[in-house]
Amino acid sequence: MGRSKKKDAILQVAERLFYEHGFRGVGLKQIIKEANVATMTIYNHFSSKDNLVEEVLKQREERYWSYLDTHVEMDSDSPFILAVEAHGRWLKEQSYRGCMFLRAIEDYAGTDNEIENIARGHKSKLLQYFQLLAQRKGKDNERDLAHQFTLLLEGTTSMTTLVGAEKATNHSIAMARTLVQHTS
């Protein structure tokens, strides 16, 4: 049996509010009100606000990787370009105000909790993803290439808030093509 509709509603509202107002800018009362659930309902599903934040981040990460997997053909001629293009579409559709994971790292840094671990884990997984792509394409400098593409995606995400997702993505695709050409 799947998750309850109430839990899904809470997660959806919480993610939107956390994304729009930050983790510290949103209280459980606001989430309860906008999700139209009883106070006990939220506590039946989440032991604390931190637990809710953890679940929101896990759900968002799962959606991100599913999105990338849907758009990137690992065995294509240039999975790197496909990954940059997919990330750009994700930014346009889901992440036009910057990275929720970086916000979590900033808000929860040094607090010794699972939230920061989840967010940092997402960034590490991105690095590993590009390293795997480089290995599959037989690149000699897989670690360097993984760092370069991870930095490219992170920069694209940051620039989205300044110039918009479309323009940031177009620049990152051009840079990705240059990177790929220089590593062939």
Coordinates of N, CA, C and O in Angstrom, one line a residue:
M1 N 0.8 -1.2 0.0 CA 0.0 0.0 0.0 C 0.9 1.2 0.0 O 1.9 1.3 0.7
G2 N 0.6 2.3 -0.8 CA 1.3 3.5 -0.9 C 1.2 4.4 0.3 O 0.4 4.1 1.2
R3 N 1.9 5.5 0.2 CA 1.7 6.5 1.2 C 0.3 7.1 1.2 O -0.4 7.1 0.2
S4 N 0.0 7.6 2.4 CA -1.4 8.2 2.5 C -1.4 9.5 1.7 O -0.4 10.2 1.5
K5 N -2.6 9.9 1.3 CA -2.8 11.2 0.6 C -2.5 12.4 1.5 O -2.0 13.4 1.0
K6 N -2.8 12.2 2.7 CA -2.5 13.3 3.7 C -1.0 13.5 3.8 O -0.5 14.7 3.8
K7 N -0.2 12.5 3.9 CA 1.2 12.6 4.0 C 1.8 13.2 2.7 O 2.7 14.1 2.7
D8 N 1.3 12.8 1.5 CA 1.7 13.4 0.3 C 1.4 14.8 0.2 O 2.2 15.6 -0.2
A9 N 0.2 15.2 0.7 CA -0.2 16.7 0.7 C 0.8 17.4 1.6 O 1.2 18.5 1.3
I10 N 1.1 16.9 2.8 CA 2.0 17.6 3.7 C 3.4 17.7 3.1 O 4.0 18.8 3.1
L11 N 3.9 16.7 2.4 CA 5.2 16.8 1.8 C 5.2 17.8 0.7 O 6.2 18.5 0.5
Q12 N 4.2 17.8 -0.1 CA 4.1 18.7 -1.3 C 4.0 20.2 -0.8 O 4.8 21.0 -1.3
V13 N 3.2 20.4 0.2 CA 3.1 21.8 0.7 C 4.4 22.2 1.4 O 4.9 23.3 1.2
A14 N 5.0 21.3 2.2 CA 6.2 21.6 2.9 C 7.3 21.9 1.9 O 8.1 22.9 2.1
E15 N 7.5 21.1 0.9 CA 8.5 21.4 -0.1 C 8.4 22.7 -0.7 O 9.3 23.5 -0.8
R16 N 7.2 23.1 -1.1 CA 6.9 24.4 -1.8 C 7.2 25.5 -0.8 O 7.9 26.4 -1.2
L17 N 6.8 25.4 0.4 CA 7.0 26.5 1.4 C 8.5 26.6 1.8 O 9.0 27.7 1.8
F18 N 9.1 25.5 2.0 CA 10.6 25.5 2.3 C 11.4 26.1 1.1 O 12.3 26.9 1.3
Y19 N 11.0 25.7 -0.1 CA 11.7 26.3 -1.3 C 11.5 27.8 -1.4 O 12.4 28.5 -1.7
E20 N 10.2 28.2 -1.2 CA 9.9 29.6 -1.4 C 10.4 30.5 -0.2 O 10.8 31.6 -0.4
H21 N 10.4 30.0 1.0 CA 10.7 30.8 2.2 C 11.9 30.3 3.0 O 12.2 31.0 4.0
G22 N 12.5 29.3 2.7 CA 13.6 28.7 3.4 C 13.1 27.8 4.6 O 11.9 27.9 5.0
F23 N 14.0 27.0 5.1 CA 13.6 26.1 6.1 C 13.3 26.8 7.4 O 12.4 26.3 8.2
R24 N 14.0 27.8 7.7 CA 13.8 28.5 9.0 C 12.6 29.5 8.9 O 12.1 29.9 9.9
G25 N 12.2 29.8 7.7 CA 11.1 30.8 7.5 C 9.7 30.2 7.5 O 8.7 30.9 7.4
V26 N 9.7 28.9 7.7 CA 8.4 28.2 7.7 C 8.2 27.3 9.0 O 9.1 26.6 9.3
G27 N 7.1 27.5 9.6 CA 6.8 26.7 10.8 C 5.8 25.6 10.5 O 5.1 25.6 9.4
L28 N 5.6 24.7 11.4 CA 4.7 23.6 11.2 C 3.3 24.1 11.1 O 2.4 23.5 10.4
K29 N 2.9 25.1 11.8 CA 1.6 25.7 11.8 C 1.2 26.1 10.4 O 0.1 25.9 9.9
Q30 N 2.1 26.8 9.7 CA 1.8 27.2 8.3 C 1.6 26.0 7.4 O 0.7 26.0 6.5
I31 N 2.5 25.0 7.6 CA 2.3 23.8 6.8 C 1.0 23.1 7.0 O 0.3 22.7 6.1
I32 N 0.6 22.9 8.3 CA -0.6 22.3 8.7 C -1.8 23.1 8.1 O -2.7 22.5 7.5
K33 N -1.7 24.4 8.1 CA -2.8 25.2 7.6 C -3.0 25.0 6.1 O -4.0 24.8 5.6
E34 N -1.8 25.2 5.4 CA -1.9 25.1 3.9 C -2.1 23.7 3.4 O -2.7 23.5 2.3
A35 N -1.7 22.7 4.1 CA -2.0 21.3 3.7 C -3.4 20.9 4.1 O -3.8 19.8 3.7
N36 N -4.0 21.7 4.9 CA -5.4 21.4 5.4 C -5.5 20.1 6.1 O -6.3 19.2 5.8
V37 N -4.6 19.9 7.1 CA -4.6 18.7 7.9 C -4.6 19.1 9.4 O -4.3 20.2 9.8
A38 N -4.9 18.2 10.2 CA -4.9 18.4 11.7 C -3.5 18.3 12.2 O -2.7 17.6 11.6
T39 N -3.3 18.9 13.3 CA -2.0 18.9 13.9 C -1.5 17.5 14.2 O -0.3 17.1 13.9
M40 N -2.4 16.7 14.7 CA -2.0 15.3 15.0 C -1.6 14.5 13.7 O -0.8 13.6 13.7
T41 N -2.2 14.9 12.6 CA -1.9 14.2 11.3 C -0.5 14.4 11.0 O 0.2 13.4 10.6
I42 N 0.0 15.6 11.1 CA 1.4 15.8 10.8 C 2.4 15.1 11.7 O 3.4 14.5 11.3
Y43 N 2.0 15.0 13.0 CA 2.8 14.3 14.0 C 2.7 12.7 13.8 O 3.6 12.0 14.3
N44 N 1.6 12.3 13.2 CA 1.5 10.9 13.0 C 2.4 10.4 11.9 O 2.8 9.3 11.8
H45 N 2.8 11.3 11.0 CA 3.6 11.0 9.9 C 5.1 11.5 10.1 O 6.0 10.9 9.5
F46 N 5.3 12.5 10.9 CA 6.6 13.1 11.1 C 6.8 13.4 12.6 O 6.0 14.1 13.2
S47 N 7.9 12.9 13.1 CA 8.2 13.1 14.5 C 8.6 14.5 14.9 O 8.5 14.9 16.1
S48 N 9.1 15.2 13.9 CA 9.5 16.6 14.2 C 9.6 17.4 12.9 O 9.5 16.8 11.8
K49 N 9.8 18.7 12.9 CA 10.1 19.5 11.7 C 11.3 19.0 11.0 O 11.3 18.9 9.8
D50 N 12.4 18.7 11.8 CA 13.6 18.1 11.1 C 13.3 16.9 10.3 O 13.8 16.7 9.2
N51 N 12.5 16.0 10.9 CA 12.1 14.7 10.2 C 11.3 15.1 8.9 O 11.6 14.4 7.9
L52 N 10.5 16.1 9.0 CA 9.8 16.5 7.8 C 10.7 17.0 6.7 O 10.6 16.7 5.5
V53 N 11.7 17.9 7.1 CA 12.7 18.4 6.2 C 13.5 17.3 5.6 O 13.7 17.3 4.4
E54 N 13.9 16.3 6.4 CA 14.6 15.1 5.8 C 13.8 14.4 4.7 O 14.3 14.1 3.7
E55 N 12.5 14.2 5.0 CA 11.7 13.5 4.0 C 11.5 14.3 2.8 O 11.4 13.8 1.7
V56 N 11.3 15.6 2.9 CA 11.2 16.5 1.8 C 12.4 16.4 0.9 O 12.3 16.3 -0.3
L57 N 13.6 16.5 1.5 CA 14.9 16.4 0.8 C 15.0 15.1 0.1 O 15.4 15.0 -1.1
K58 N 14.7 14.0 0.8 CA 14.8 12.7 0.2 C 13.8 12.5 -1.0 O 14.2 12.0 -2.1
Q59 N 12.6 13.0 -0.9 CA 11.7 13.0 -2.0 C 12.1 13.8 -3.2 O 12.0 13.4 -4.3
R60 N 12.6 15.0 -2.9 CA 13.1 15.9 -4.0 C 14.3 15.2 -4.7 O 14.4 15.2 -5.9
E61 N 15.2 14.6 -3.9 CA 16.4 14.0 -4.5 C 15.9 12.8 -5.4 O 16.4 12.6 -6.5
E62 N 15.0 12.0 -4.9 CA 14.5 10.9 -5.7 C 13.9 11.4 -7.0 O 14.1 10.8 -8.1
R63 N 13.1 12.5 -7.0 CA 12.6 13.0 -8.2 C 13.7 13.6 -9.1 O 13.6 13.4 -10.3
Y64 N 14.7 14.2 -8.6 CA 15.8 14.7 -9.4 C 16.5 13.6 -10.2 O 16.7 13.6 -11.4
W65 N 16.8 12.5 -9.5 CA 17.6 11.4 -10.1 C 16.7 10.7 -11.1 O 17.1 10.2 -12.1
S66 N 15.4 10.6 -10.8 CA 14.5 10.0 -11.7 C 14.4 10.8 -13.0 O 14.4 10.3 -14.1
Y67 N 14.4 12.1 -12.8 CA 14.3 13.0 -13.9 C 15.5 12.9 -14.8 O 15.4 12.8 -16.0
L68 N 16.7 12.9 -14.2 CA 18.0 12.8 -14.9 C 18.0 11.4 -15.7 O 18.3 11.4 -16.8
D69 N 17.6 10.3 -15.0 CA 17.7 9.0 -15.6 C 16.7 8.9 -16.8 O 17.0 8.2 -17.7
T70 N 15.6 9.6 -16.7 CA 14.7 9.6 -17.8 C 15.2 10.3 -19.0 O 14.9 10.0 -20.2
H71 N 16.1 11.4 -18.8 CA 16.5 12.2 -19.9 C 17.9 11.9 -20.4 O 18.4 12.4 -21.5
V72 N 18.7 11.1 -19.7 CA 20.1 10.8 -20.0 C 20.2 9.4 -20.5 O 19.9 8.4 -19.7
E73 N 20.7 9.2 -21.7 CA 20.9 7.8 -22.2 C 22.4 7.6 -22.0 O 23.3 8.2 -22.6
M74 N 22.7 6.8 -21.0 CA 24.1 6.5 -20.7 C 25.0 6.1 -21.8 O 26.2 6.4 -21.9
D75 N 24.4 5.4 -22.8 CA 25.3 4.9 -23.9 C 25.2 5.7 -25.1 O 25.7 5.4 -26.2
S76 N 24.6 6.9 -25.0 CA 24.6 7.8 -26.1 C 26.0 8.4 -26.4 O 26.9 8.2 -25.6
D77 N 26.2 9.1 -27.5 CA 27.5 9.6 -27.8 C 27.9 10.7 -26.8 O 29.1 10.8 -26.5
S78 N 27.0 11.4 -26.2 CA 27.4 12.4 -25.3 C 26.4 12.5 -24.1 O 25.5 13.4 -24.0
P79 N 26.5 11.5 -23.2 CA 25.6 11.6 -22.0 C 25.9 12.8 -21.1 O 25.0 13.3 -20.4
F80 N 27.1 13.4 -21.3 CA 27.4 14.6 -20.5 C 26.5 15.8 -20.9 O 26.0 16.5 -20.1
I81 N 26.4 15.9 -22.2 CA 25.6 17.0 -22.8 C 24.1 16.8 -22.4 O 23.4 17.7 -22.0
L82 N 23.7 15.5 -22.5 CA 22.3 15.2 -22.1 C 22.0 15.5 -20.7 O 21.0 16.0 -20.3
A83 N 23.0 15.2 -19.8 CA 22.9 15.5 -18.4 C 22.8 17.0 -18.1 O 21.9 17.5 -17.3
V84 N 23.6 17.8 -18.8 CA 23.5 19.3 -18.6 C 22.2 19.8 -19.1 O 21.5 20.6 -18.5
E85 N 21.7 19.3 -20.3 CA 20.4 19.7 -20.8 C 19.3 19.3 -19.8 O 18.4 20.1 -19.6
A86 N 19.3 18.1 -19.3 CA 18.3 17.7 -18.4 C 18.3 18.5 -17.1 O 17.3 18.9 -16.6
H87 N 19.5 18.8 -16.6 CA 19.6 19.6 -15.4 C 19.0 21.0 -15.7 O 18.3 21.5 -14.8
G88 N 19.3 21.5 -16.9 CA 18.7 22.8 -17.2 C 17.2 22.8 -17.3 O 16.5 23.7 -16.8
R89 N 16.6 21.7 -17.8 CA 15.1 21.6 -17.8 C 14.6 21.5 -16.4 O 13.6 22.0 -16.1
W90 N 15.3 20.7 -15.5 CA 14.9 20.6 -14.1 C 14.9 22.0 -13.5 O 14.0 22.3 -12.8
L91 N 15.9 22.8 -13.7 CA 16.0 24.1 -13.2 C 14.8 24.9 -13.6 O 14.2 25.6 -12.8
K92 N 14.5 24.9 -14.9 CA 13.4 25.7 -15.4 C 12.0 25.2 -14.8 O 11.2 26.1 -14.5
E93 N 11.9 23.9 -14.6 CA 10.6 23.4 -14.2 C 10.5 23.3 -12.6 O 9.4 23.4 -12.1
Q94 N 11.6 23.0 -12.0 CA 11.5 22.7 -10.6 C 12.4 23.5 -9.6 O 12.2 23.4 -8.4
S95 N 13.4 24.2 -10.1 CA 14.4 24.7 -9.2 C 14.9 26.1 -9.7 O 16.1 26.4 -9.6
Y96 N 14.0 26.9 -10.1 CA 14.3 28.3 -10.6 C 14.8 29.3 -9.6 O 15.3 30.3 -9.9
R97 N 14.7 28.9 -8.3 CA 15.2 29.8 -7.3 C 16.5 29.3 -6.6 O 16.8 29.8 -5.5
G98 N 17.2 28.5 -7.2 CA 18.4 27.9 -6.6 C 18.2 26.5 -6.1 O 17.2 25.9 -6.2
C99 N 19.2 26.1 -5.4 CA 19.3 24.7 -5.0 C 18.8 24.5 -3.5 O 19.4 25.1 -2.6
M100 N 17.8 23.7 -3.4 CA 17.3 23.4 -2.0 C 18.3 22.7 -1.2 O 18.3 22.9 0.0
F101 N 19.1 21.9 -1.8 CA 20.1 21.1 -1.0 C 21.2 22.0 -0.5 O 21.7 21.9 0.6
L102 N 21.6 23.0 -1.3 CA 22.6 24.0 -0.8 C 22.0 24.8 0.3 O 22.7 25.1 1.3
R103 N 20.8 25.2 0.2 CA 20.1 25.9 1.3 C 20.1 25.1 2.6 O 20.3 25.6 3.7
A104 N 19.8 23.8 2.4 CA 19.8 22.9 3.6 C 21.2 22.8 4.2 O 21.3 22.9 5.5
I105 N 22.2 22.8 3.4 CA 23.6 22.7 3.9 C 23.9 24.1 4.7 O 24.4 24.0 5.8
E106 N 23.5 25.2 4.1 CA 23.7 26.5 4.8 C 22.9 26.6 6.1 O 23.5 27.0 7.1
D107 N 21.7 26.2 6.0 CA 20.8 26.4 7.2 C 21.1 25.4 8.4 O 20.9 25.7 9.5
Y108 N 21.6 24.2 8.0 CA 21.9 23.2 9.0 C 23.3 22.8 9.2 O 23.6 21.9 9.9
A109 N 24.2 23.6 8.6 CA 25.7 23.3 8.8 C 26.1 23.3 10.2 O 25.7 24.2 11.0
G110 N 26.8 22.3 10.6 CA 27.4 22.1 11.9 C 26.4 21.8 13.0 O 26.7 21.8 14.2
T111 N 25.2 21.4 12.7 CA 24.2 21.1 13.7 C 24.1 19.6 14.0 O 23.3 19.2 14.8
D112 N 25.0 18.9 13.3 CA 25.1 17.4 13.6 C 23.8 16.7 13.4 O 23.3 16.1 14.4
N113 N 23.2 16.9 12.2 CA 21.9 16.2 12.0 C 21.9 15.5 10.7 O 22.8 15.7 9.8
E114 N 20.8 14.8 10.4 CA 20.7 14.1 9.2 C 20.4 15.0 8.0 O 20.7 14.6 6.9
I115 N 19.8 16.1 8.2 CA 19.5 17.0 7.1 C 20.7 17.4 6.3 O 20.8 17.3 5.1
E116 N 21.8 17.8 7.0 CA 23.0 18.2 6.3 C 23.6 17.0 5.6 O 24.1 17.1 4.5
N117 N 23.5 15.8 6.3 CA 24.1 14.6 5.6 C 23.3 14.3 4.3 O 24.0 13.9 3.4
I118 N 22.0 14.4 4.3 CA 21.2 14.2 3.1 C 21.7 15.1 2.0 O 21.9 14.7 0.9
A119 N 21.7 16.4 2.4 CA 22.1 17.4 1.4 C 23.5 17.3 0.8 O 23.7 17.3 -0.4
R120 N 24.4 17.0 1.7 CA 25.8 16.8 1.2 C 25.9 15.5 0.4 O 26.7 15.4 -0.5
G121 N 25.1 14.5 0.8 CA 25.1 13.2 0.1 C 24.6 13.4 -1.3 O 25.1 12.8 -2.3
H122 N 23.6 14.3 -1.5 CA 23.1 14.6 -2.9 C 24.3 15.2 -3.7 O 24.4 14.8 -4.9
K123 N 25.0 16.1 -3.2 CA 26.1 16.7 -3.9 C 27.2 15.7 -4.2 O 27.8 15.6 -5.3
S124 N 27.5 14.8 -3.3 CA 28.5 13.7 -3.5 C 28.0 12.8 -4.6 O 28.8 12.3 -5.5
K125 N 26.7 12.5 -4.6 CA 26.1 11.6 -5.6 C 26.2 12.2 -7.0 O 26.5 11.5 -8.0
L126 N 26.1 13.5 -7.1 CA 26.3 14.2 -8.4 C 27.7 14.0 -8.9 O 27.9 13.7 -10.1
L127 N 28.6 14.1 -8.1 CA 30.0 13.9 -8.4 C 30.3 12.5 -8.9 O 30.9 12.2 -9.9
Q128 N 29.7 11.5 -8.1 CA 29.9 10.1 -8.5 C 29.2 9.8 -9.8 O 29.7 9.0 -10.6
Y129 N 28.1 10.5 -10.0 CA 27.3 10.3 -11.3 C 28.2 10.6 -12.5 O 28.3 9.8 -13.4
F130 N 28.8 11.8 -12.4 CA 29.7 12.2 -13.6 C 31.0 11.3 -13.6 O 31.5 11.1 -14.7
Q131 N 31.5 10.9 -12.5 CA 32.6 10.0 -12.6 C 32.2 8.6 -13.3 O 33.0 8.1 -14.1
L132 N 31.0 8.2 -13.0 CA 30.6 6.9 -13.6 C 30.4 7.1 -15.1 O 30.8 6.3 -15.9
L133 N 29.8 8.3 -15.5 CA 29.7 8.6 -16.9 C 31.1 8.6 -17.6 O 31.2 8.0 -18.7
A134 N 32.0 9.2 -17.0 CA 33.4 9.3 -17.5 C 34.0 7.9 -17.7 O 34.7 7.6 -18.7
Q135 N 33.8 7.1 -16.6 CA 34.3 5.7 -16.7 C 33.7 4.9 -17.9 O 34.4 4.3 -18.6
R136 N 32.4 5.1 -18.0 CA 31.6 4.3 -19.1 C 32.1 4.8 -20.5 O 32.0 4.1 -21.4
K137 N 32.5 6.1 -20.6 CA 32.9 6.6 -21.9 C 34.4 6.4 -22.0 O 35.0 6.9 -23.0
G138 N 35.1 5.7 -21.1 CA 36.5 5.4 -21.2 C 37.4 6.7 -21.1 O 38.5 6.7 -21.7
K139 N 37.0 7.6 -20.4 CA 37.8 8.9 -20.2 C 38.9 8.6 -19.2 O 38.7 8.0 -18.1
D140 N 40.2 9.1 -19.5 CA 41.3 8.9 -18.6 C 41.2 9.7 -17.3 O 41.7 9.3 -16.3
N141 N 40.7 10.9 -17.5 CA 40.7 11.9 -16.4 C 39.3 11.9 -15.7 O 38.8 13.0 -15.5
E142 N 38.8 10.8 -15.4 CA 37.4 10.7 -14.9 C 37.1 11.6 -13.6 O 36.1 12.2 -13.6
R143 N 38.1 11.6 -12.7 CA 37.8 12.5 -11.5 C 37.8 13.9 -11.9 O 36.9 14.7 -11.4
D144 N 38.7 14.4 -12.7 CA 38.7 15.8 -13.1 C 37.5 16.1 -13.9 O 36.9 17.2 -13.6
L145 N 37.1 15.3 -14.8 CA 35.9 15.5 -15.6 C 34.7 15.6 -14.7 O 33.8 16.4 -14.9
A146 N 34.6 14.7 -13.7 CA 33.5 14.7 -12.8 C 33.4 16.0 -12.0 O 32.3 16.5 -11.8
H147 N 34.5 16.4 -11.5 CA 34.5 17.7 -10.8 C 34.1 18.9 -11.7 O 33.4 19.8 -11.3
Q148 N 34.6 18.9 -13.0 CA 34.3 20.0 -13.9 C 32.8 20.0 -14.2 O 32.2 21.1 -14.2
F149 N 32.2 18.8 -14.5 CA 30.8 18.8 -14.8 C 29.9 19.1 -13.6 O 28.9 19.8 -13.7
T150 N 30.4 18.7 -12.4 CA 29.6 19.0 -11.2 C 29.7 20.5 -11.0 O 28.6 21.1 -10.6
L151 N 30.8 21.1 -11.1 CA 30.9 22.6 -11.0 C 30.1 23.3 -12.0 O 29.5 24.3 -11.7
L152 N 30.1 22.7 -13.2 CA 29.2 23.3 -14.3 C 27.8 23.3 -13.9 O 27.1 24.4 -14.0
L153 N 27.3 22.2 -13.4 CA 25.9 22.2 -13.0 C 25.6 23.1 -11.8 O 24.5 23.7 -11.7
E154 N 26.5 23.1 -10.8 CA 26.3 23.9 -9.7 C 26.3 25.4 -10.1 O 25.5 26.2 -9.6
G155 N 27.2 25.8 -11.0 CA 27.2 27.1 -11.5 C 26.0 27.5 -12.3 O 25.5 28.6 -12.2
T156 N 25.5 26.6 -13.0 CA 24.2 26.8 -13.8 C 23.1 27.0 -12.8 O 22.3 28.0 -13.0
T157 N 23.0 26.3 -11.8 CA 22.0 26.5 -10.8 C 22.1 27.8 -10.1 O 21.1 28.5 -10.0
S158 N 23.3 28.2 -9.8 CA 23.5 29.6 -9.2 C 23.1 30.7 -10.1 O 22.5 31.7 -9.8
M159 N 23.5 30.6 -11.4 CA 23.3 31.6 -12.4 C 21.8 31.7 -12.7 O 21.3 32.8 -13.2
T160 N 21.1 30.6 -12.5 CA 19.6 30.7 -12.8 C 18.9 31.8 -12.1 O 18.0 32.4 -12.6
T161 N 19.3 32.0 -10.8 CA 18.7 33.1 -10.1 C 19.0 34.5 -10.6 O 18.3 35.4 -10.3
L162 N 20.1 34.6 -11.3 CA 20.5 35.9 -11.9 C 20.1 36.1 -13.3 O 19.6 37.2 -13.6
V163 N 20.2 35.1 -14.2 CA 19.9 35.3 -15.6 C 18.8 34.5 -16.1 O 18.4 34.6 -17.3
G164 N 18.2 33.6 -15.3 CA 17.2 32.7 -15.7 C 17.7 31.4 -16.1 O 18.8 31.3 -16.6
A165 N 16.8 30.4 -16.0 CA 17.2 29.0 -16.3 C 17.6 28.8 -17.8 O 18.6 28.1 -18.1
E166 N 16.9 29.4 -18.7 CA 17.1 29.3 -20.1 C 18.5 29.8 -20.5 O 19.3 29.0 -21.1
K167 N 18.8 31.0 -20.1 CA 20.1 31.6 -20.5 C 21.3 30.8 -19.8 O 22.3 30.5 -20.4
A168 N 21.1 30.5 -18.5 CA 22.1 29.8 -17.8 C 22.4 28.4 -18.4 O 23.5 28.0 -18.6
T169 N 21.3 27.8 -18.8 CA 21.4 26.4 -19.4 C 22.1 26.5 -20.8 O 23.0 25.7 -21.1
N170 N 21.8 27.5 -21.6 CA 22.4 27.7 -22.9 C 23.9 27.9 -22.7 O 24.7 27.3 -23.5
H171 N 24.3 28.7 -21.8 CA 25.7 28.9 -21.5 C 26.4 27.6 -21.1 O 27.5 27.3 -21.5
S172 N 25.7 26.9 -20.2 CA 26.3 25.7 -19.6 C 26.4 24.6 -20.7 O 27.4 23.8 -20.7
I173 N 25.5 24.5 -21.6 CA 25.6 23.5 -22.7 C 26.8 23.9 -23.6 O 27.5 22.9 -24.0
A174 N 27.0 25.1 -23.9 CA 28.1 25.5 -24.7 C 29.4 25.1 -24.0 O 30.4 24.6 -24.6
M175 N 29.5 25.4 -22.7 CA 30.7 25.0 -21.9 C 30.9 23.5 -21.9 O 32.0 23.0 -22.0
A176 N 29.8 22.8 -21.7 CA 29.9 21.3 -21.7 C 30.4 20.8 -23.0 O 31.2 19.8 -23.0
R177 N 30.0 21.3 -24.1 CA 30.5 20.9 -25.4 C 32.0 21.1 -25.5 O 32.7 20.3 -26.0
T178 N 32.4 22.2 -25.0 CA 33.9 22.5 -25.0 C 34.6 21.5 -24.2 O 35.7 21.0 -24.6
L179 N 34.1 21.2 -23.0 CA 34.7 20.2 -22.1 C 34.8 18.9 -22.8 O 35.9 18.2 -22.7
V180 N 33.7 18.5 -23.4 CA 33.7 17.2 -24.1 C 34.7 17.1 -25.2 O 35.4 16.1 -25.4
Q181 N 34.8 18.2 -26.0 CA 35.7 18.3 -27.1 C 37.2 18.2 -26.6 O 38.0 17.5 -27.2
H182 N 37.5 18.8 -25.5 CA 38.8 18.8 -25.0 C 39.2 17.5 -24.3 O 40.4 17.3 -24.0
T183 N 38.3 16.6 -24.1 CA 38.6 15.4 -23.4 C 38.5 14.2 -24.4 O 38.6 13.1 -24.0
S184 N 38.2 14.5 -25.6 CA 38.0 13.4 -26.6 C 39.4 12.8 -27.0 O 40.4 13.4 -27.0

